[in-house]
Amino acid sequence: MFHHSGRRDGNSDVAAFDVRRTIHSFFIEVARDHADHAAVLYDGRVLSYSQLDRKSNQFARFLTSRGIRPGAIVGLFLSRSPEAIIAMLGVLKAGAAFAPLDPAYPADHLAFIASDAEPFIVVSASHMFSKARLAADGVAFSPAALPWTAPTLLMDAEEEAIARESGGALAETVAGDDLAYVMYTSGTTGRPKGVMVPHRGVTRLAFNSFVDLGPDDVVLHLAPLAFDASTFEIWSPLLNGAALAIVGAAHPSFNEIGAAIREGGVTTAWFTASLFHAIVDHQIEILRPLRQLIAGGDVLSPRHVRRVLDALPQCRLVNGYGPTENTTFTCCYDLPRDFSADAAAPIGQPIEHTRVYVLDQNLRPVPAGEEGELFAAGDGVAIGYLKRPELTAEKFLPDPFCGEAGQLMYRTGDLVRRRADGVIDFTGRVDRQVKIFGKRVELDEVEALLRRLPQVADAAAQVRKRTDGDRQIIAYVSSHSSIDPEALRRHMLDLAPDHLVPAHFVVLRDLPRTPNGKIDRASLPEFAGARAAPLAVAQDLNAIEATLAGVWSRLLKTDSVGVDANFFDLGGASLDVMALQEEIKARFFCDVPMTALFEFTTIRSLAAHLQSLDASAAGKGAEASTDRVAVDDLNSRKARQAEALKRASRRRVVSTS
């Protein structure tokens, strides 16, 4: 068993970590010491620490005037923005806790979370319900038909009333053990479960040495508010006198991430393993300004780690590991410069104020070199699951090793092996939980959702590894009637977030069974790869379509690509869309926004869209502008784009599928 319990190492000017104190009490000290320092950077705007402190005080007072009391839960239906940071701080200063409601989640999923969390009020903003925002996030509801029953408070609509409140500090009403937020994760029963994280979990995360943060640092804020990576991205800078740079786009491209890093002067970033791999493969140069890079949430590819260590000699690369139930990070590992591309990246050792145990099935410590289950303890451990006392008792056990009554240890379900030097290697899972794009997925939950679909008699979900190392969910469904896999995918998107939606569907008349009637998962047919919609053997494609077909084939790792096949039905994911955007830019000299790639999801429709850009460029290329340099650059780019598209349009090719 290993633990770190050291005090702060001087990353900022606030006092040493104190488990009894709240997030906002530490923030108030930082705001006092760095009043004029930038706290939040967003779209050219700068919010100083003093401004953030005052505005969050005003919002806290406004909430209390609306009846918010200590211990209440406040829903946050907000995207990444300065207003979201103000709202979070204001909720905490009012003594309440927040529960993020991700705008990208379907209405059914949000409705369940809202009914489970029972927020006293839901804080949002008018722009969250604009047509553009709804289209960008795929939200299927409007302010007239919200998936929650609590009153909705629009921050912009109440702006004048909030501004009339006093900006002075509020009296402290809660302590370090009290609830700070509820974060929902995948559950085995088809129901998400709410993890109750206390203030001490967040302050313990912020006051740590796995990263070095101070007033000269800027941390990239890229994660959705409902993903626990945002806990690190928001509170680690704000409790250390650093700034956070917000990426505003709902589906940012590699270029937009790079621009945020470059223009915000970002020094520190956290990426899920899948996004880390994609950036390294397609645009590693956007990482060059970074001084510290944390990647994790899933197993890191040694080859990608080696590439970053070679390409970014000035950048510290850290493998970050940890479940939501232990507040974002549990173990970290500084990847050494001599790391071998033939070796697996360890998860490392516990961060400060954290204890970990490697135990056998009888909860006894196993010797170094033997496999066991990892248990996490210390100040980061959550209070438990909201309204789930049985599950809480099953996963949060009394800690028999620390010698202090009332301490809990969390059963992670992760299998690990401890080396003689104390470094820990991840070896697998004890259950059917997997990581998809860095987010936890219980395959049992996926199966429960599949069984809710029309015409599905039964279902099984398996995971396969793509050739790039990322994982995909394959759904096997049984049905005694004709069933369209594309329709199944659309139905799933209405029920669940993207990471719970299978990449591929295999329809069988019956699922194989064991003698006792259970699904025989070992006998499920091996997935043969994506299949395009039925097509003629020969397709007469123009060169734009043929070029796109070649790009799709490489990205999706399949030779079967038809002009009317849907990118996502062939297994494409949001990271593949980012890569597709880069490929189009390289071949056609045009910047296609991510929203367009989510709209034009077949080769035929995307090729037509590119041709329409050609026509638009021709019509606008000669427009006058007072900024001559900008016009010359724009016209040069448009000319290259138009020429590439015209060359492609003049040629005809025949492709066989």
XYZ file of C-alpha atoms in Angstrom:
657
model
C 0.000 0.000 0.000
C 1.230 3.483 -0.794
C 0.182 6.965 0.128
C 1.145 10.614 -0.111
C 0.001 12.925 2.642
C 2.420 15.812 2.279
C 1.430 19.448 2.462
C 1.436 21.952 -0.396
C 4.722 22.617 -2.101
C 4.310 26.339 -2.764
C 2.529 26.334 -6.136
C 0.646 29.485 -5.106
C 0.442 32.024 -2.318
C -2.493 30.535 -0.413
C -2.060 28.653 2.852
C -1.257 24.947 3.075
C -3.980 22.484 2.148
C -6.595 22.181 4.876
C -9.154 19.406 4.484
C -11.700 21.418 6.490
C -11.821 24.357 4.088
C -13.981 24.956 1.017
C -13.120 25.586 -2.617
C -14.361 29.164 -2.519
C -12.541 30.053 0.716
C -9.230 29.276 -0.997
C -10.353 31.120 -4.127
C -11.135 34.259 -2.100
C -7.547 34.305 -0.813
C -6.150 33.911 -4.326
C -8.440 36.702 -5.606
C -7.202 38.977 -2.819
C -3.531 38.274 -3.597
C -3.901 38.391 -7.412
C -6.783 40.837 -7.804
C -5.742 42.271 -11.179
C -4.382 39.035 -12.600
C -6.310 37.339 -15.420
C -8.493 34.501 -14.137
C -10.552 33.626 -17.238
C -9.696 34.107 -20.931
C -12.440 33.660 -23.518
C -12.905 34.900 -27.080
C -10.784 38.004 -26.545
C -12.358 38.754 -23.155
C -10.396 38.800 -19.901
C -12.015 38.360 -16.502
C -9.712 39.298 -13.626
C -9.700 37.593 -10.247
C -11.298 40.619 -8.588
C -14.040 40.741 -11.240
C -14.709 37.012 -10.939
C -14.821 37.290 -7.148
C -17.257 40.219 -7.231
C -19.529 38.775 -9.922
C -19.725 35.391 -8.194
C -20.553 37.132 -4.892
C -23.384 38.995 -6.606
C -24.683 35.795 -8.165
C -24.482 33.982 -4.813
C -26.562 36.708 -3.166
C -29.057 36.588 -6.023
C -29.404 32.816 -5.577
C -29.990 33.161 -1.841
C -32.653 35.784 -2.567
C -34.354 33.155 -4.734
C -34.443 30.677 -1.867
C -31.217 28.724 -2.375
C -29.999 27.400 0.960
C -26.868 25.488 2.047
C -26.987 21.898 0.823
C -29.340 22.598 -2.105
C -28.460 21.297 -5.571
C -28.454 23.746 -8.493
C -28.538 22.444 -12.064
C -26.193 24.074 -14.583
C -27.316 23.898 -18.215
C -24.398 25.884 -19.585
C -21.584 25.445 -22.066
C -17.957 26.345 -21.412
C -18.005 30.103 -20.776
C -17.099 32.786 -18.217
C -20.753 32.734 -17.136
C -20.438 29.043 -16.252
C -17.414 29.784 -14.038
C -19.276 32.659 -12.349
C -22.284 30.397 -11.818
C -20.218 27.577 -10.293
C -18.461 29.908 -7.866
C -21.712 31.658 -7.012
C -23.455 28.372 -6.261
C -20.603 27.293 -3.967
C -20.490 30.662 -2.185
C -24.222 30.328 -1.531
C -23.440 27.054 0.259
C -25.108 24.970 -2.439
C -23.760 22.328 -4.839
C -24.011 22.200 -8.632
C -24.987 19.402 -11.000
C -23.879 19.974 -14.628
C -26.453 19.152 -17.317
C -24.540 18.636 -20.555
C -26.196 20.435 -23.521
C -24.931 17.636 -25.792
C -26.963 14.998 -23.932
C -30.336 13.907 -25.360
C -33.499 15.032 -23.604
C -34.254 11.585 -22.114
C -30.823 11.400 -20.498
C -31.094 14.933 -19.121
C -34.588 14.221 -17.842
C -33.327 11.271 -15.822
C -30.414 13.249 -14.348
C -32.702 16.147 -13.444
C -35.287 13.864 -11.840
C -32.554 12.105 -9.862
C -30.648 15.214 -8.739
C -33.858 17.195 -8.077
C -32.237 20.617 -8.520
C -33.891 23.495 -6.695
C -33.310 25.599 -9.807
C -31.561 25.204 -13.175
C -29.200 27.999 -14.223
C -28.840 28.621 -17.949
C -28.614 31.420 -20.529
C -30.759 32.492 -23.479
C -28.131 31.595 -26.075
C -28.269 27.961 -24.938
C -31.657 27.750 -26.654
C -30.788 29.563 -29.886
C -31.275 27.648 -33.119
C -27.544 27.704 -33.824
C -26.700 26.313 -30.403
C -29.384 23.644 -30.583
C -28.069 22.565 -33.987
C -24.457 22.523 -32.803
C -25.199 20.360 -29.786
C -28.020 18.321 -31.288
C -30.366 19.394 -28.487
C -33.870 18.138 -29.150
C -35.894 20.508 -26.975
C -36.653 24.185 -26.474
C -37.398 26.433 -23.469
C -41.061 25.588 -24.017
C -40.451 21.859 -23.430
C -37.588 21.443 -20.975
C -36.585 17.988 -19.701
C -36.710 19.181 -16.081
C -39.439 20.524 -13.829
C -37.348 22.919 -11.728
C -37.552 26.661 -12.485
C -35.018 27.857 -15.058
C -32.953 30.956 -14.315
C -31.475 32.668 -17.387
C -28.382 34.570 -16.273
C -28.518 37.111 -19.095
C -32.221 37.824 -18.544
C -31.512 38.521 -14.858
C -28.287 40.430 -15.526
C -29.521 43.781 -14.190
C -31.034 42.246 -11.065
C -27.843 40.292 -10.362
C -25.719 43.439 -10.853
C -27.769 45.254 -8.176
C -26.644 42.751 -5.536
C -23.712 43.564 -3.277
C -20.320 42.328 -4.455
C -19.038 41.886 -0.918
C -18.013 38.548 0.558
C -20.615 36.211 2.031
C -20.414 34.400 5.344
C -19.111 30.822 5.148
C -21.916 28.290 5.638
C -20.316 24.979 4.616
C -17.075 23.055 5.197
C -14.633 20.787 3.381
C -16.680 17.628 3.871
C -19.832 19.190 2.407
C -21.085 18.532 -1.120
C -19.567 20.644 -3.919
C -21.012 18.991 -7.033
C -22.769 15.915 -8.401
C -21.225 14.359 -11.521
C -23.088 11.590 -13.357
C -21.324 8.525 -14.753
C -22.440 5.375 -16.554
C -24.355 2.812 -14.485
C -24.777 -0.951 -14.896
C -28.589 -0.872 -14.681
C -29.129 1.532 -17.556
C -29.380 4.419 -15.060
C -26.553 6.955 -14.722
C -25.328 7.299 -11.148
C -24.567 10.622 -9.470
C -21.184 10.823 -7.748
C -21.273 13.247 -4.798
C -17.927 15.066 -4.625
C -17.081 17.171 -1.535
C -15.073 20.390 -1.403
C -12.036 18.602 0.079
C -11.811 16.381 -3.012
C -11.388 19.394 -5.279
C -8.982 21.324 -3.046
C -6.872 18.180 -2.617
C -6.716 17.929 -6.438
C -5.704 21.573 -6.866
C -3.009 21.555 -4.188
C -0.807 18.893 -5.712
C 2.545 18.535 -7.426
C 1.623 16.312 -10.375
C 1.510 19.652 -12.197
C 3.321 22.867 -11.366
C 0.943 25.836 -11.523
C 1.432 29.468 -10.582
C 0.421 32.995 -11.635
C 2.377 32.748 -14.902
C 0.476 29.670 -16.096
C -2.620 29.265 -18.263
C -4.628 26.020 -18.292
C -6.728 24.988 -21.297
C -10.432 24.479 -20.490
C -11.676 22.043 -23.143
C -13.703 19.404 -21.278
C -17.511 19.570 -21.029
C -18.696 20.724 -17.603
C -20.309 17.319 -17.030
C -16.979 15.507 -17.542
C -14.773 15.392 -14.446
C -11.695 16.543 -16.373
C -13.282 20.005 -16.108
C -12.711 19.844 -12.336
C -8.965 19.938 -12.928
C -9.185 22.454 -15.790
C -11.214 24.965 -13.744
C -10.191 24.677 -10.110
C -6.493 23.861 -10.381
C -5.721 27.208 -12.064
C -8.200 29.240 -10.005
C -6.825 27.981 -6.684
C -3.216 28.562 -7.757
C -3.405 32.079 -9.186
C -3.200 30.888 -12.799
C -5.670 31.586 -15.622
C -7.914 29.269 -17.594
C -8.376 29.686 -21.348
C -11.812 28.551 -22.500
C -12.381 26.804 -25.835
C -15.842 28.032 -26.772
C -16.762 25.894 -29.794
C -19.132 23.020 -29.030
C -17.142 20.719 -31.341
C -13.709 22.350 -31.641
C -11.415 21.406 -34.485
C -7.689 20.780 -34.132
C -7.165 24.303 -35.480
C -9.490 25.827 -32.879
C -7.761 23.929 -30.078
C -4.414 25.082 -31.435
C -5.616 28.686 -31.679
C -6.818 28.599 -28.070
C -3.425 27.289 -26.948
C -1.487 29.815 -29.007
C -3.622 32.925 -28.448
C -4.279 32.208 -24.776
C -0.635 31.560 -23.971
C -1.624 28.144 -22.621
C 1.114 26.349 -20.697
C -0.833 23.336 -19.385
C -3.442 21.071 -20.978
C -5.279 17.835 -20.240
C -6.460 15.537 -23.052
C -8.257 12.225 -23.036
C -6.133 9.417 -24.453
C -8.184 9.283 -27.663
C -7.898 13.033 -28.310
C -4.200 12.927 -27.404
C -3.639 10.169 -29.978
C -5.612 12.050 -32.651
C -3.737 15.321 -32.133
C -0.376 13.541 -32.221
C -1.378 11.793 -35.458
C -2.769 14.828 -37.260
C -1.480 18.112 -35.763
C 1.184 17.579 -33.150
C 2.552 21.063 -33.844
C -0.355 22.697 -31.958
C 1.147 21.271 -28.743
C 4.507 23.057 -29.103
C 3.696 26.015 -26.783
C 2.851 23.681 -23.880
C 5.077 23.300 -20.838
C 2.967 20.545 -19.242
C 0.672 18.012 -20.888
C -1.484 15.488 -19.043
C -3.086 12.664 -21.010
C -5.190 9.844 -19.642
C -8.664 8.509 -19.062
C -7.615 5.348 -20.910
C -4.486 3.440 -21.863
C -1.903 5.615 -23.635
C -0.299 4.337 -26.817
C 3.477 4.000 -26.209
C 4.135 4.987 -29.826
C 2.274 8.283 -29.392
C 3.994 8.950 -26.079
C 7.377 8.446 -27.728
C 6.480 10.838 -30.558
C 5.547 13.604 -28.108
C 8.700 13.124 -26.050
C 10.750 13.411 -29.252
C 8.847 16.345 -30.755
C 8.333 18.412 -27.583
C 11.567 18.316 -25.583
C 10.465 21.274 -23.453
C 7.147 19.693 -22.424
C 6.555 17.569 -19.332
C 4.252 14.648 -20.234
C 2.169 13.045 -17.468
C -0.069 9.971 -17.593
C -3.078 10.825 -15.405
C -5.297 8.103 -13.939
C -8.328 8.219 -11.694
C -12.084 7.660 -11.399
C -14.685 10.360 -10.749
C -15.265 8.755 -7.337
C -11.783 9.880 -6.250
C -12.015 13.373 -7.767
C -10.420 13.172 -11.201
C -6.863 11.980 -10.474
C -5.653 9.201 -8.193
C -2.248 8.291 -9.634
C 0.078 10.085 -12.031
C 3.269 9.136 -13.814
C 5.883 11.496 -15.224
C 6.904 9.869 -18.492
C 10.718 9.886 -18.660
C 12.678 11.088 -21.686
C 14.078 7.591 -22.198
C 10.600 5.999 -22.276
C 10.518 3.048 -24.679
C 7.879 2.830 -27.401
C 7.823 -0.919 -26.702
C 6.725 -0.484 -23.069
C 3.284 0.235 -21.594
C 2.843 3.577 -19.822
C 2.316 2.978 -16.081
C -0.339 4.874 -14.122
C 2.374 5.719 -11.618
C 1.989 6.430 -7.917
C -0.684 8.174 -5.833
C -0.781 11.953 -5.826
C -0.607 13.905 -2.552
C -3.360 13.436 0.030
C -4.152 10.062 -1.558
C -3.694 6.449 -0.479
C -3.946 3.418 -2.748
C -4.075 -0.277 -1.921
C -3.652 -3.294 -4.205
C -5.853 -6.004 -2.682
C -6.995 -9.541 -3.409
C -10.609 -10.778 -3.370
C -10.476 -11.017 0.428
C -9.283 -7.397 0.724
C -5.778 -8.436 1.706
C -2.708 -6.638 0.269
C -0.934 -8.555 -2.488
C 2.856 -8.616 -2.862
C 4.663 -6.542 -5.472
C 4.444 -8.166 -8.887
C 1.086 -9.835 -8.258
C -2.175 -8.627 -9.782
C -4.872 -7.205 -7.543
C -7.716 -4.701 -7.505
C -6.893 -1.050 -6.874
C -8.625 0.695 -3.966
C -8.332 4.482 -3.545
C -8.509 6.335 -0.240
C -7.721 9.746 1.190
C -9.147 13.234 0.873
C -10.293 12.774 -2.734
C -12.824 10.014 -2.022
C -16.411 10.989 -2.821
C -19.258 10.997 -0.302
C -20.987 8.234 -2.267
C -23.703 7.901 -4.914
C -26.739 10.166 -4.755
C -29.830 8.244 -3.576
C -28.033 4.914 -4.046
C -27.233 3.684 -0.516
C -26.864 0.019 -1.521
C -24.435 0.817 -4.333
C -22.562 3.241 -2.078
C -22.133 0.523 0.552
C -20.890 -1.884 -2.127
C -18.297 0.475 -3.635
C -17.243 2.673 -0.687
C -15.857 0.463 2.074
C -14.411 1.294 5.506
C -10.646 1.760 5.182
C -9.044 -0.798 7.550
C -5.490 0.339 6.836
C -5.352 4.031 7.791
C -6.076 3.708 11.516
C -8.616 6.543 11.502
C -12.301 5.870 12.121
C -14.789 6.908 9.448
C -12.342 6.830 6.538
C -13.514 5.144 3.333
C -11.739 3.475 0.438
C -13.253 3.253 -3.042
C -13.271 -0.013 -4.981
C -12.172 1.087 -8.471
C -12.720 -2.226 -10.290
C -9.347 -1.718 -11.989
C -6.821 -4.540 -11.964
C -3.241 -3.428 -11.427
C 0.211 -4.733 -10.631
C 2.642 -2.901 -8.348
C 6.316 -2.913 -9.220
C 9.049 -3.238 -6.602
C 9.704 0.529 -6.823
C 6.052 1.322 -6.095
C 5.060 2.279 -9.651
C 1.689 0.803 -10.635
C 0.750 -0.743 -13.986
C -2.864 -1.001 -15.167
C -3.709 -4.539 -16.342
C -7.492 -4.613 -16.894
C -10.945 -4.605 -15.297
C -12.816 -6.927 -12.958
C -16.105 -6.131 -14.735
C -17.474 -4.992 -18.116
C -16.684 -1.310 -17.723
C -14.728 0.240 -20.609
C -13.536 3.684 -21.635
C -14.855 5.234 -24.852
C -13.159 8.537 -25.745
C -12.038 8.866 -22.125
C -15.528 8.448 -20.673
C -16.637 5.509 -18.587
C -19.126 3.150 -20.215
C -20.826 0.219 -18.522
C -21.634 -2.268 -21.287
C -24.564 -3.460 -19.169
C -26.027 0.049 -19.436
C -25.600 -0.014 -23.229
C -27.431 -3.350 -23.365
C -30.244 -2.033 -21.173
C -30.667 0.936 -23.527
C -30.617 -1.323 -26.598
C -33.428 -3.437 -25.147
C -35.590 -0.313 -24.978
C -35.441 0.110 -28.762
C -38.454 -0.874 -30.868
C -38.333 -4.364 -32.426
C -35.278 -5.394 -30.365
C -35.907 -8.661 -28.527
C -32.519 -8.879 -26.815
C -29.086 -7.324 -27.093
C -25.424 -7.784 -26.286
C -22.643 -5.204 -26.399
C -18.990 -5.961 -26.983
C -15.910 -3.805 -27.482
C -13.317 -4.057 -30.208
C -10.081 -2.168 -30.644
C -9.571 -0.144 -33.793
C -6.229 -0.256 -35.532
C -5.413 3.159 -34.013
C -5.857 1.717 -30.521
C -9.165 3.415 -29.698
C -12.172 1.318 -28.751
C -15.577 0.949 -30.392
C -18.791 -0.564 -29.083
C -20.334 -3.263 -31.280
C -24.021 -3.962 -30.637
C -25.545 -7.373 -31.372
C -29.336 -7.263 -31.428
C -31.864 -10.016 -32.015
C -35.079 -9.353 -33.859
C -37.670 -11.496 -35.588
C -38.701 -8.682 -37.920
C -36.900 -6.557 -40.462
C -34.810 -3.983 -38.681
C -32.630 -1.160 -40.002
C -29.272 -0.709 -38.217
C -29.251 2.985 -39.137
C -32.650 3.404 -37.461
C -31.288 1.690 -34.346
C -28.465 4.190 -34.183
C -30.864 7.119 -34.523
C -33.053 5.729 -31.730
C -29.997 5.294 -29.482
C -28.957 8.903 -30.077
C -32.379 9.945 -28.773
C -31.763 8.014 -25.551
C -28.090 8.321 -24.713
C -24.949 10.480 -25.045
C -22.607 9.779 -27.949
C -20.137 7.703 -25.938
C -22.893 5.192 -25.074
C -24.012 4.778 -28.709
C -22.514 1.734 -30.488
C -20.357 2.415 -33.522
C -21.809 -0.606 -35.335
C -24.946 -2.750 -35.119
C -25.115 -6.437 -36.024
C -28.645 -7.805 -36.419
C -29.187 -11.514 -35.687
C -32.348 -13.581 -35.586
C -31.294 -14.988 -32.213
C -28.370 -14.390 -29.887
C -26.291 -17.471 -28.984
C -27.096 -18.912 -25.542
C -25.311 -20.989 -22.922
C -27.040 -24.151 -21.562
C -28.443 -22.105 -18.657
C -30.017 -19.589 -21.036
C -27.567 -16.695 -20.668
C -26.105 -14.886 -23.674
C -23.002 -16.754 -24.845
C -20.762 -13.774 -25.534
C -17.859 -15.953 -26.641
C -20.010 -17.341 -29.473
C -21.111 -13.996 -30.893
C -19.932 -13.716 -34.513
C -16.771 -11.729 -35.009
C -17.513 -8.271 -36.356
C -16.316 -8.219 -39.961
C -16.081 -4.460 -40.326
C -18.324 -1.657 -41.467
C -20.524 -2.210 -44.476
C -21.721 0.518 -46.731
C -25.286 0.783 -47.911
C -26.077 -1.490 -50.894
C -24.551 -0.071 -54.066
C -23.902 -1.030 -57.635
C -20.582 -2.803 -58.057
C -19.159 0.130 -59.975
C -19.744 3.715 -58.899
C -19.260 6.555 -61.331
C -17.682 9.155 -59.068
C -16.304 12.563 -59.802
C -12.854 13.227 -58.382
C -14.132 15.155 -55.356
C -16.225 12.137 -54.365
C -13.371 9.747 -55.128
C -10.939 11.780 -53.030
C -13.396 11.870 -50.141
C -13.987 8.119 -50.490
C -10.260 7.517 -50.143
C -10.084 9.728 -47.061
C -13.098 8.020 -45.467
C -11.636 4.602 -46.205
C -8.403 5.478 -44.392
C -10.072 7.155 -41.434
C -12.717 4.468 -40.920
C -10.399 1.540 -41.681
C -12.759 0.047 -44.266
C -12.734 -0.485 -48.032
C -16.523 -0.527 -48.240
C -17.492 3.129 -48.599
C -20.481 4.190 -50.648
C -21.397 7.710 -51.680
C -24.679 7.565 -49.747
C -23.387 5.751 -46.659
C -23.516 7.799 -43.458
C -20.120 8.593 -41.936
C -21.339 7.777 -38.437
C -23.126 4.585 -39.460
C -19.763 3.379 -40.775
C -18.283 3.832 -37.299
C -17.108 7.431 -37.519
C -16.811 9.411 -34.290
C -16.215 13.049 -33.378
C -12.435 12.574 -33.368
C -12.665 11.123 -36.883
C -14.577 14.260 -37.921
C -11.699 16.396 -36.646
C -9.275 14.329 -38.716
C -11.600 14.575 -41.748
C -11.580 18.355 -41.439
C -7.778 18.368 -41.617
C -7.761 16.067 -44.666
C -10.213 18.323 -46.520
C -8.149 21.392 -45.720
C -4.999 19.729 -47.069
C -6.616 18.513 -50.302
C -9.083 21.284 -51.197
C -7.554 24.364 -49.486
C -10.774 25.176 -47.678
C -11.781 25.358 -44.035
C -15.009 23.426 -43.534
C -16.501 24.059 -40.078
C -17.190 21.096 -37.816
C -20.917 21.881 -37.876
C -20.958 21.350 -41.664
C -19.248 17.970 -41.311
C -21.900 16.907 -38.816
C -24.563 18.090 -41.294
C -23.173 16.661 -44.566
C -22.539 13.082 -43.462
C -22.407 11.286 -46.823
C -19.781 11.536 -49.531
C -22.400 12.750 -52.016
C -23.702 15.564 -49.790
C -20.242 16.611 -48.610
C -18.893 16.744 -52.171
C -21.845 18.923 -53.201
C -21.154 21.196 -50.231
C -17.510 21.556 -51.282
C -18.626 22.448 -54.809
C -20.965 25.092 -53.366
C -17.979 26.557 -51.505
C -16.228 26.770 -54.877
C -19.139 28.794 -56.279
C -19.208 30.998 -53.195
C -15.477 31.656 -53.444
C -15.814 32.647 -57.092
C -18.618 35.085 -56.261
C -16.898 36.723 -53.322
C -13.276 36.667 -54.352
C -13.272 40.154 -55.840
C -15.089 41.926 -52.985
C -13.377 45.063 -51.750
C -11.981 45.444 -48.244
C -10.195 48.120 -46.299
C -7.792 45.483 -45.000
C -5.731 44.822 -48.131
C -3.438 42.236 -46.537
C -6.390 40.237 -45.263
C -8.073 40.383 -48.668
C -4.940 39.224 -50.479
C -4.560 36.305 -48.096
C -8.254 35.427 -48.370
C -8.295 35.646 -52.158
C -5.132 33.561 -52.395
C -6.702 30.854 -50.277
C -9.962 31.029 -52.232
C -8.101 30.828 -55.516
C -6.272 27.685 -54.394
C -9.549 26.239 -53.166
C -11.392 27.046 -56.379
C -8.609 25.638 -58.545
C -8.487 22.386 -56.570
C -12.240 21.950 -56.798
C -12.362 22.800 -60.508
C -9.605 20.316 -61.303
C -11.548 17.658 -59.468
C -14.839 18.556 -61.135
C -13.353 18.321 -64.644
C -12.254 14.716 -64.120
C -14.412 11.600 -63.898
C -13.182 8.371 -62.375
C -14.633 4.909 -61.864
C -14.239 3.303 -58.426
C -15.181 -0.239 -57.434
C -16.555 -0.959 -54.000
